[in-house]
PDB file of N, CA and C in Angstrom:
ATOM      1  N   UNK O   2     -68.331 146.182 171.584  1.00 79.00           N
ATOM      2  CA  UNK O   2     -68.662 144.784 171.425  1.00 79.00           C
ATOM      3  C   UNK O   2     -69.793 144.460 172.386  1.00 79.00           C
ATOM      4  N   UNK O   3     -70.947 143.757 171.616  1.00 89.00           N
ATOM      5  CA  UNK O   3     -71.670 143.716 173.034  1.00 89.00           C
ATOM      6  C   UNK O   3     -72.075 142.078 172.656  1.00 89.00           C
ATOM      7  N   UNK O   4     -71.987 141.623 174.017  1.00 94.00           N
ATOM      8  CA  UNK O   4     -72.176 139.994 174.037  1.00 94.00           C
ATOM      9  C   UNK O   4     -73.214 140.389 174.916  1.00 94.00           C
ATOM     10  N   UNK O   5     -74.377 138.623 174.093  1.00 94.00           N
ATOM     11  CA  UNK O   5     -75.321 138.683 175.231  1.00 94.00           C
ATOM     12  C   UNK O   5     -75.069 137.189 175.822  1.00 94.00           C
ATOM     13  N   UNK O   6     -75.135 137.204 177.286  1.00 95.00           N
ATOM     14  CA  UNK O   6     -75.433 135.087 177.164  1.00 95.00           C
ATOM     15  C   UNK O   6     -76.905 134.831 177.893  1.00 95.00           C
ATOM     16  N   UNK O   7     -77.101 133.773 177.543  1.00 95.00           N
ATOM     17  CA  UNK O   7     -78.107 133.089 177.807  1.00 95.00           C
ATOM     18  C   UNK O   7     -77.793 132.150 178.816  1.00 95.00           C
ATOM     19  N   UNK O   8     -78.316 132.741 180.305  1.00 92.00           N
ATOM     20  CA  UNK O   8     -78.085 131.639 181.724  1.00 92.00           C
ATOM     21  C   UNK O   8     -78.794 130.355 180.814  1.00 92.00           C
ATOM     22  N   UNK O   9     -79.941 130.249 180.342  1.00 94.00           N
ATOM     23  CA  UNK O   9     -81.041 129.191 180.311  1.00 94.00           C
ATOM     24  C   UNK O   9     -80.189 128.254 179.139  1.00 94.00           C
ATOM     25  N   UNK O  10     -79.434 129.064 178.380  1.00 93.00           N
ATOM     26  CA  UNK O  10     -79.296 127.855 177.327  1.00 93.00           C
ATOM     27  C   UNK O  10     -78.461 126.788 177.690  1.00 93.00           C
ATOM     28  N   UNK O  11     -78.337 125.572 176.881  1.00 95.00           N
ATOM     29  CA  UNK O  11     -77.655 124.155 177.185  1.00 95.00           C
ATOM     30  C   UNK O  11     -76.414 124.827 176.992  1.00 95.00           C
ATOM     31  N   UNK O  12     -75.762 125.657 175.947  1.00 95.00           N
ATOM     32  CA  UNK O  12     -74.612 125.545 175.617  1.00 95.00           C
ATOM     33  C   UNK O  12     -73.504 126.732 176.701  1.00 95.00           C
ATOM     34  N   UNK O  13     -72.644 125.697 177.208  1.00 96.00           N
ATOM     35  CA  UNK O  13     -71.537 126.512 177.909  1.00 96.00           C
ATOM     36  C   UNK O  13     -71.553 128.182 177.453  1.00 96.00           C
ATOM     37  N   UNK O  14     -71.034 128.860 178.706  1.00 97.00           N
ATOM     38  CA  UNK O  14     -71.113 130.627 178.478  1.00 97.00           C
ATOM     39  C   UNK O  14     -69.819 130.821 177.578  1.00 97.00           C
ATOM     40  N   UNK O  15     -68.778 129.988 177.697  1.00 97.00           N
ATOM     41  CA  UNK O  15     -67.889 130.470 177.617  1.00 97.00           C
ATOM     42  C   UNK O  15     -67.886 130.311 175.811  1.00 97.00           C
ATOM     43  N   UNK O  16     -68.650 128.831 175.375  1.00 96.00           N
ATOM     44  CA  UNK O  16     -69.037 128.431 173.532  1.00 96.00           C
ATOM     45  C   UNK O  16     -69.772 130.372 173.143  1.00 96.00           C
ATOM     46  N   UNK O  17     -70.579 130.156 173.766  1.00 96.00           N
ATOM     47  CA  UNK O  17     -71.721 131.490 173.263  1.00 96.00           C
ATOM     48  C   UNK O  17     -70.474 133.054 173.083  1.00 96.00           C
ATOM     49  N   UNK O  18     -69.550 132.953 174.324  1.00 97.00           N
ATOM     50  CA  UNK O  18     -68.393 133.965 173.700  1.00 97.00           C
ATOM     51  C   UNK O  18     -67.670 133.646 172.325  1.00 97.00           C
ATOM     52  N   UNK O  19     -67.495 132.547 172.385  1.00 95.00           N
ATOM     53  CA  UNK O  19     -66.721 132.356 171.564  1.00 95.00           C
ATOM     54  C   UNK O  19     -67.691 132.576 170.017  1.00 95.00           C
ATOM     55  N   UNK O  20     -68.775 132.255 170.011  1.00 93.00           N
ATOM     56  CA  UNK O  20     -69.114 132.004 168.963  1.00 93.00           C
ATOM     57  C   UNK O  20     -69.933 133.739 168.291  1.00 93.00           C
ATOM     58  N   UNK O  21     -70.142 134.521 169.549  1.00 94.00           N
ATOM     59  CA  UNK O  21     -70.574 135.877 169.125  1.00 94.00           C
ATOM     60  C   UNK O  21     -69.528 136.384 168.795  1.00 94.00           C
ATOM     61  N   UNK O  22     -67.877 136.417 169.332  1.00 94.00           N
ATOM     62  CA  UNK O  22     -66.851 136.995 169.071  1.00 94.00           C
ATOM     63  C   UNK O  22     -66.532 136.951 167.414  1.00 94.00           C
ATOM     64  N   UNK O  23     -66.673 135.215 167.213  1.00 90.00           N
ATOM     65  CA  UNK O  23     -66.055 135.054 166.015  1.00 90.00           C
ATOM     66  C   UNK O  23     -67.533 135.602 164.885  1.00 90.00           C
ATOM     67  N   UNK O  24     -68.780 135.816 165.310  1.00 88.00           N
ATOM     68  CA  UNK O  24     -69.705 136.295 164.349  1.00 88.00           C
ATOM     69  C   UNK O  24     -69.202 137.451 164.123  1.00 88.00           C
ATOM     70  N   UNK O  25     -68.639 138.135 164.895  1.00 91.00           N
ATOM     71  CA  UNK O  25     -68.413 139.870 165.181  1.00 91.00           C
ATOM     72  C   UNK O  25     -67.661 139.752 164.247  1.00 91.00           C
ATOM     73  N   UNK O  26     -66.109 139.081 163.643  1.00 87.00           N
ATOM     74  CA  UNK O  26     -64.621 138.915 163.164  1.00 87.00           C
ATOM     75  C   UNK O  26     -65.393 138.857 161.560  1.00 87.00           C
ATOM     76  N   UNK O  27     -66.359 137.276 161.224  1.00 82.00           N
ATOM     77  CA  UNK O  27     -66.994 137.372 159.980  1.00 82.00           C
ATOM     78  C   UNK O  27     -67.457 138.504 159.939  1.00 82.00           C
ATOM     79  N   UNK O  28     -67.988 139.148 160.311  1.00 84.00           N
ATOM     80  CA  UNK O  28     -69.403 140.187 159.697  1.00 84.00           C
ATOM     81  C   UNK O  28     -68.432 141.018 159.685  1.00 84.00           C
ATOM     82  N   UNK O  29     -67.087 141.281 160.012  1.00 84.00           N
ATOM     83  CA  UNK O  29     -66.364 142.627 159.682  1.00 84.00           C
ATOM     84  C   UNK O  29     -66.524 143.796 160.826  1.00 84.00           C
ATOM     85  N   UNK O  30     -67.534 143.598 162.037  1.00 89.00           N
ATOM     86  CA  UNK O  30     -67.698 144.583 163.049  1.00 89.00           C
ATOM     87  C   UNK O  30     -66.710 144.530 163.794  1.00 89.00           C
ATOM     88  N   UNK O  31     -65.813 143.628 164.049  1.00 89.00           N
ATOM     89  CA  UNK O  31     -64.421 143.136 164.848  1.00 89.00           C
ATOM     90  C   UNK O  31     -63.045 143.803 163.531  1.00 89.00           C
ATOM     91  N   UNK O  32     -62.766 145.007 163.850  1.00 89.00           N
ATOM     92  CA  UNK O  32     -61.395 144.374 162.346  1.00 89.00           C
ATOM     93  C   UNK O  32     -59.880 144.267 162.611  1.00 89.00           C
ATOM     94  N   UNK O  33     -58.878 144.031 161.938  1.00 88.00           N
ATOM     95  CA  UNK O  33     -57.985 143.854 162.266  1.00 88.00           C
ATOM     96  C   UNK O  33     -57.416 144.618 163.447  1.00 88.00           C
ATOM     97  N   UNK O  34     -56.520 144.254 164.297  1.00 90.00           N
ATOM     98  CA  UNK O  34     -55.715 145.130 165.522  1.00 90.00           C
ATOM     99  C   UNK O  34     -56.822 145.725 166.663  1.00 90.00           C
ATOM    100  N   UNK O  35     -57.856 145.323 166.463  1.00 93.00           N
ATOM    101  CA  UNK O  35     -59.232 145.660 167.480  1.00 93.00           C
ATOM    102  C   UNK O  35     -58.738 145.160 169.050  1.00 93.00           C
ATOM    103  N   UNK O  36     -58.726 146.020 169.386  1.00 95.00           N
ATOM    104  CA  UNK O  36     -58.050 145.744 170.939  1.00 95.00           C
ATOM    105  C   UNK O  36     -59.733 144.626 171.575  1.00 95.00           C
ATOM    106  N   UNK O  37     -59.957 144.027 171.764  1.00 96.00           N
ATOM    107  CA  UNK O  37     -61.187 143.119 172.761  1.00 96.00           C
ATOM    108  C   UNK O  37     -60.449 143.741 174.418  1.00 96.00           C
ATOM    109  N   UNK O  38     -61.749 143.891 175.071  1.00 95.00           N
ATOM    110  CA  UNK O  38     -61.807 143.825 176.520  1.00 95.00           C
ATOM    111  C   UNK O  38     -60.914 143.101 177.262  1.00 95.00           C
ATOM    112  N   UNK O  39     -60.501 143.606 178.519  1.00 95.00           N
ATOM    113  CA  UNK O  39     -59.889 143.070 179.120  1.00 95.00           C
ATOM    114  C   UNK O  39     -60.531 141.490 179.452  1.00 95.00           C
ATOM    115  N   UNK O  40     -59.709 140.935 179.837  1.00 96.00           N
ATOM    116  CA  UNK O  40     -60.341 139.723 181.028  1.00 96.00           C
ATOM    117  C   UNK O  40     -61.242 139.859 182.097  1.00 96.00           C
ATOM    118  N   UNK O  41     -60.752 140.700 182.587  1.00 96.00           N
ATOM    119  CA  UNK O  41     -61.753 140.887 183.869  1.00 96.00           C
ATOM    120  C   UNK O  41     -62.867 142.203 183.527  1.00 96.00           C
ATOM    121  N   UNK O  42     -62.316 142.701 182.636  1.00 96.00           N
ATOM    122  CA  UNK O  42     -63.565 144.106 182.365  1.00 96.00           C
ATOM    123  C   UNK O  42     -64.853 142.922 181.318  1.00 96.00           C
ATOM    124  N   UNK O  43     -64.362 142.091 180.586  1.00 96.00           N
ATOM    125  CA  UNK O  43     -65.165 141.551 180.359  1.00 96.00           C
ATOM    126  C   UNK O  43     -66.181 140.798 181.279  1.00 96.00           C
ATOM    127  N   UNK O  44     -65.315 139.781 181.898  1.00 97.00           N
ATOM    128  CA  UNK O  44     -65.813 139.283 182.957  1.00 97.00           C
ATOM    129  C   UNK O  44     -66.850 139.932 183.880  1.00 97.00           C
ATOM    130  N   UNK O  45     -66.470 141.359 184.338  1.00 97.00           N
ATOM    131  CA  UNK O  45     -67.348 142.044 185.007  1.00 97.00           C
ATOM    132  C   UNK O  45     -68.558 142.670 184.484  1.00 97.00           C
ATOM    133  N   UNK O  46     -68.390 142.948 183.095  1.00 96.00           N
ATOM    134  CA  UNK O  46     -69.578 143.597 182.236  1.00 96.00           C
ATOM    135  C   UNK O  46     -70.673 142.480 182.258  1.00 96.00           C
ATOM    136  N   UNK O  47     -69.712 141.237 181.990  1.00 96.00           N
ATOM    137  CA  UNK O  47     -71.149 140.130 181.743  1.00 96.00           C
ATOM    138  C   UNK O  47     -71.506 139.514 183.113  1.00 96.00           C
ATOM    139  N   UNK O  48     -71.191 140.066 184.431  1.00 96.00           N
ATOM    140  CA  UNK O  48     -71.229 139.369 185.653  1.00 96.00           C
ATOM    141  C   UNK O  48     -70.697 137.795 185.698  1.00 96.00           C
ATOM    142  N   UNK O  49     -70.283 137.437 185.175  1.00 96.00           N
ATOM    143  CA  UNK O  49     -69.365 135.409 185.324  1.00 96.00           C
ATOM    144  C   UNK O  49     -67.794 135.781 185.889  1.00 96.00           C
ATOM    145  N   UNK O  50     -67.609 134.561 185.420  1.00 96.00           N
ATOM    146  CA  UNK O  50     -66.188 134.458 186.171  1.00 96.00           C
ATOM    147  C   UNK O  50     -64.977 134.635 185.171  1.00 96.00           C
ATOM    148  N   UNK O  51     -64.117 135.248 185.196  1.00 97.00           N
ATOM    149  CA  UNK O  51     -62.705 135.406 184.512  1.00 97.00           C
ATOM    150  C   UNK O  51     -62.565 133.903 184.148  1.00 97.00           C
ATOM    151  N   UNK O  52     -62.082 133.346 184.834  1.00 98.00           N
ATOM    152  CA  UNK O  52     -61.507 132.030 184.446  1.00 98.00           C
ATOM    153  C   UNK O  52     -62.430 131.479 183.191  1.00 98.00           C
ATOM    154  N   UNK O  53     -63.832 131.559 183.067  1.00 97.00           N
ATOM    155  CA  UNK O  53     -64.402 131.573 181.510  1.00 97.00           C
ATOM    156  C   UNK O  53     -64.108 132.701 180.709  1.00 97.00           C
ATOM    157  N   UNK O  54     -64.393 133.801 180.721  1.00 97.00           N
ATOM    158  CA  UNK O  54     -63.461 134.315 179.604  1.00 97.00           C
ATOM    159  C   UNK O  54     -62.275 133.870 178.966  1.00 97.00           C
ATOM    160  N   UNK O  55     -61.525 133.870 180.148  1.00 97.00           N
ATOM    161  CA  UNK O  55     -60.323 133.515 179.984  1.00 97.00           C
ATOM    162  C   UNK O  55     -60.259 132.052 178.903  1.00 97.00           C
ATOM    163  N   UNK O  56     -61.053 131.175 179.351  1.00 98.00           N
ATOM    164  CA  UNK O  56     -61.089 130.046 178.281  1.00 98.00           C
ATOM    165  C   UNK O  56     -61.871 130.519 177.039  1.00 98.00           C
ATOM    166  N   UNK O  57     -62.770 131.640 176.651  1.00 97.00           N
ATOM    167  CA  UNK O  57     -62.968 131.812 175.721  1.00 97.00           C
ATOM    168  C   UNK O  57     -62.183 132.277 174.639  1.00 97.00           C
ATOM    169  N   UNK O  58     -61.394 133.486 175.345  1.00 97.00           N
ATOM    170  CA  UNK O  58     -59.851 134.221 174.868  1.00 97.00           C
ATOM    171  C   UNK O  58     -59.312 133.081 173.855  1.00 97.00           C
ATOM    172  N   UNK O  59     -58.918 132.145 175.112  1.00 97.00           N
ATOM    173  CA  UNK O  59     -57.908 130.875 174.581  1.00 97.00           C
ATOM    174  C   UNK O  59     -58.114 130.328 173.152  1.00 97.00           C
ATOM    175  N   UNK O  60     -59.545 129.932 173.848  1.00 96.00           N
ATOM    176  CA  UNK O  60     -59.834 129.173 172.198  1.00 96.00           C
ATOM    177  C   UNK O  60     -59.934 129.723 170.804  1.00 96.00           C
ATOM    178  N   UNK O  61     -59.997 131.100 171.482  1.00 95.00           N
ATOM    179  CA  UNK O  61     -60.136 132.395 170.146  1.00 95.00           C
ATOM    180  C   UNK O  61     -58.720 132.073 169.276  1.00 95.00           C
ATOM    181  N   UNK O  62     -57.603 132.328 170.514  1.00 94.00           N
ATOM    182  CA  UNK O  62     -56.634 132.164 169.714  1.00 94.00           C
ATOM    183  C   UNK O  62     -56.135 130.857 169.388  1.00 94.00           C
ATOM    184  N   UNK O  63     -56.282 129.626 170.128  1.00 93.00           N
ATOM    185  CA  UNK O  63     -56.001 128.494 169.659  1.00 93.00           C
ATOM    186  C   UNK O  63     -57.119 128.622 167.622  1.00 93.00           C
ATOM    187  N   UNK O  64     -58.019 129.256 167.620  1.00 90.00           N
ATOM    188  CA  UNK O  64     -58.299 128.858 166.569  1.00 90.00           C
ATOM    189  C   UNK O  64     -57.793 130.064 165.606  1.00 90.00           C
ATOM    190  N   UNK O  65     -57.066 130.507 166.151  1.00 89.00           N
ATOM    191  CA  UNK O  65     -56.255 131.852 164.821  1.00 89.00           C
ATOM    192  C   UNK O  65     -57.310 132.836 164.577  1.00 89.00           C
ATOM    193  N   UNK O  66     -58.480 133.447 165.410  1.00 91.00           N
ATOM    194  CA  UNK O  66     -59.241 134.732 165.773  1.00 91.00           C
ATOM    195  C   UNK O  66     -58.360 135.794 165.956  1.00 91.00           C
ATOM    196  N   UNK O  67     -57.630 135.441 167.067  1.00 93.00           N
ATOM    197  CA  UNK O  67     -57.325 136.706 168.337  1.00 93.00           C
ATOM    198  C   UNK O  67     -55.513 136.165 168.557  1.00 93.00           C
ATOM    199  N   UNK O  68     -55.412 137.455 168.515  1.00 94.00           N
ATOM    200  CA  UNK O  68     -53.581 137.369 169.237  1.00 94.00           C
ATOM    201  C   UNK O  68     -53.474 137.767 170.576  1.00 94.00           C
ATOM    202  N   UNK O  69     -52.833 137.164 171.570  1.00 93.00           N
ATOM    203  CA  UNK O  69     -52.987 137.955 173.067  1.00 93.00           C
ATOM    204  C   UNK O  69     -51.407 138.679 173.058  1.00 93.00           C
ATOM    205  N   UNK O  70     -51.084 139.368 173.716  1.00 92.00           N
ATOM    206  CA  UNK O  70     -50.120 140.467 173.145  1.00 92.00           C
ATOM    207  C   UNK O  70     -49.753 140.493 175.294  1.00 92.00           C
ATOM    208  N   UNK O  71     -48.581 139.685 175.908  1.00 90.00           N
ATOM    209  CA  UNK O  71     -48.979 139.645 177.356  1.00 90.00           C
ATOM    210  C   UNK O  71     -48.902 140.779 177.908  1.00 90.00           C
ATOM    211  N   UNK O  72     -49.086 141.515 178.689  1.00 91.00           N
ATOM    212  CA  UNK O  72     -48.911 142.821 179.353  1.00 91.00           C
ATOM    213  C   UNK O  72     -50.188 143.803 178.966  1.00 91.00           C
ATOM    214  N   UNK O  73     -50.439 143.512 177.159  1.00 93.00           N
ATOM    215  CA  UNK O  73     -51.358 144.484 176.447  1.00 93.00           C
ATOM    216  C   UNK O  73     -52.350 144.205 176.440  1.00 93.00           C
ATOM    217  N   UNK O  74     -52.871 142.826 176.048  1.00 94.00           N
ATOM    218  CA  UNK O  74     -54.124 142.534 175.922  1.00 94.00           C
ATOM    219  C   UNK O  74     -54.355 141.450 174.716  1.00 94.00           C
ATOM    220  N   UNK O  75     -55.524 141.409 174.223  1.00 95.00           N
ATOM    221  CA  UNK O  75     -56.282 140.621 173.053  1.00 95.00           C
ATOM    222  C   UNK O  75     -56.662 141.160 172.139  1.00 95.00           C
ATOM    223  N   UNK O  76     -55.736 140.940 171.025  1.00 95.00           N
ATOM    224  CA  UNK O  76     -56.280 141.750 169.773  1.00 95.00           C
ATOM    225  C   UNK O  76     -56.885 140.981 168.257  1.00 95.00           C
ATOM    226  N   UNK O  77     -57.802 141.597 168.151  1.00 93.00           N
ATOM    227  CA  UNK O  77     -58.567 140.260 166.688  1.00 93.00           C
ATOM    228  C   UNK O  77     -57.408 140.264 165.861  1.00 93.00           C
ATOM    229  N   UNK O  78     -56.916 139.236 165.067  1.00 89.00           N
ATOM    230  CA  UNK O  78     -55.818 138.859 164.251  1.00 89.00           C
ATOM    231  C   UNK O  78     -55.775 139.017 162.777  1.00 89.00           C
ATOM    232  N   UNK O  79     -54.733 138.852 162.665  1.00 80.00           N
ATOM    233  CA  UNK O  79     -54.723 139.354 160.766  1.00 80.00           C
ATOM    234  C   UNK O  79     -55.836 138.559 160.122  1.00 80.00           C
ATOM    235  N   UNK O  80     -56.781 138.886 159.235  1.00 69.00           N
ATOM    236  CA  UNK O  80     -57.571 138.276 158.928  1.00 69.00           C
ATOM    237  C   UNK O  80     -57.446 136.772 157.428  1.00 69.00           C
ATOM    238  N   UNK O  81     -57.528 135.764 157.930  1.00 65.00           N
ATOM    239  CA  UNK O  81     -57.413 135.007 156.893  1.00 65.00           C
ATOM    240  C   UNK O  81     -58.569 134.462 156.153  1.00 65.00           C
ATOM    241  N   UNK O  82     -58.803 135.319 155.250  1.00 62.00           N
ATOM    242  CA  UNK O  82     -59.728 134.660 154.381  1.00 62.00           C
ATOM    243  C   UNK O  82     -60.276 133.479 154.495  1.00 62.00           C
ATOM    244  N   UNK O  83     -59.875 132.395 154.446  1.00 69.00           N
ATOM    245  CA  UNK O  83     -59.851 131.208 154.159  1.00 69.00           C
ATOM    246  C   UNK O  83     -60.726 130.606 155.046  1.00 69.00           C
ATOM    247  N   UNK O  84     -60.031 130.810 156.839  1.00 69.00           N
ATOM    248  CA  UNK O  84     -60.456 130.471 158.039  1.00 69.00           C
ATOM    249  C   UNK O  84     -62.163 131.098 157.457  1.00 69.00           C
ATOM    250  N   UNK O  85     -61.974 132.346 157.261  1.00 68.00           N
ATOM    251  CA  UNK O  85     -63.704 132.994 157.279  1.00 68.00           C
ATOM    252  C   UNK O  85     -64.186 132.533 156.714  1.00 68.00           C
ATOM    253  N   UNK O  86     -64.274 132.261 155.379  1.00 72.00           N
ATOM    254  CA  UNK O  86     -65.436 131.645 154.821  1.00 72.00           C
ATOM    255  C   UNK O  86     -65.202 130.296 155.389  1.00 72.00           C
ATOM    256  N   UNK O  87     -64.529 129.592 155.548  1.00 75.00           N
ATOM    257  CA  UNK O  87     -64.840 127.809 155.955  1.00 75.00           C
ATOM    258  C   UNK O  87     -65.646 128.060 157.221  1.00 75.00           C
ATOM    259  N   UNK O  88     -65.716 129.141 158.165  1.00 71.00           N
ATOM    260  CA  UNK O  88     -66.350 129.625 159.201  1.00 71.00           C
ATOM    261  C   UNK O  88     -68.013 130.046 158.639  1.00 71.00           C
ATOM    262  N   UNK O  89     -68.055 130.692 157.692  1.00 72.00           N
ATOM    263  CA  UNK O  89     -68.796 130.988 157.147  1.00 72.00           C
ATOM    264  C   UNK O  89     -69.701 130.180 156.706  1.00 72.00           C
ATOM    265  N   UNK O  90     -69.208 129.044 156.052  1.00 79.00           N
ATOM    266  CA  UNK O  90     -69.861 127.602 155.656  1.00 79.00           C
ATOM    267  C   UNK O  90     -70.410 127.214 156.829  1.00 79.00           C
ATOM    268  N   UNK O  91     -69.685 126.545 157.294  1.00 77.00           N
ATOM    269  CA  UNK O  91     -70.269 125.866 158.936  1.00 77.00           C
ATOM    270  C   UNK O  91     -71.122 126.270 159.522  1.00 77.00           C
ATOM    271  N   UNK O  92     -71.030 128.301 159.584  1.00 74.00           N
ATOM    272  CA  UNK O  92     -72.192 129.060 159.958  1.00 74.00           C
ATOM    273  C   UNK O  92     -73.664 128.246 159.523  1.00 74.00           C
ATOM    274  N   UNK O  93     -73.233 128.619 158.096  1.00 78.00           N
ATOM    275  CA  UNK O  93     -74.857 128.671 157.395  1.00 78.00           C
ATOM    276  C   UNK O  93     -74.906 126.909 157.020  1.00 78.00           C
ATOM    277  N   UNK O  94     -74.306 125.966 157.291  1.00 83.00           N
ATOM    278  CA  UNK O  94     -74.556 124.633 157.349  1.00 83.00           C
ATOM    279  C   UNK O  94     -75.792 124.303 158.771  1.00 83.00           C
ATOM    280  N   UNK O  95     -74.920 125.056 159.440  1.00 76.00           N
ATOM    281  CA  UNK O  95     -75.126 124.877 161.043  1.00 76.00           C
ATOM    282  C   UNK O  95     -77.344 125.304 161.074  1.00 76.00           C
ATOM    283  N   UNK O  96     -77.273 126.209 160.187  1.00 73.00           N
ATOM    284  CA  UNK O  96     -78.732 126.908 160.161  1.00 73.00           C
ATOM    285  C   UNK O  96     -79.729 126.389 159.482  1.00 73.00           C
TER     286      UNK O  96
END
């Protein structure tokens, strides 16, 4: 998985995770049971702070992306159609 962020841009580090993660999940490069990086191995790859990951994680799964599994980790979630393309829309609305 490779995330890039942008110090310069307006939008929070932790939106730009969230929003490359869930490009990764559409495009199919993320697939089901995909273990994601730790918290802190993430954290450290991109030099920031855990505590943003950590809110990126969250929102992954508050929006039905990612399952956190405690002890194991973060894994991309059964995939629901539905969520993707309405994701998908918004994408290409958004452009």
């Amino acid at each position: 998985m490779n995330i890039i962020i942008n110090n310069s841009s307006m939008q929070p580090i932790y939106e730009q995770i969230v929003e490359q993660v869930k490009g990764e999940i559409i495009k199919g490069s993320l697939q089901q049971d995909t273990a994601l990086p730790s918290v802190r191995t993430l954290a450290k790859d991109l030099r920031i702070s855990a505590l943003t990951v950590k809110k990126a994680y969250d929102i992954l799964e508050e929006e039905g992306f990612t399952v956190t599994v405690h002890g194991k980790g973060t894994y991309v979630a059964m995939t629901n159609t539905e969520r993707m393309m309405e994701e998908y829309r918004k994408e290409i609305e958004k452009e």
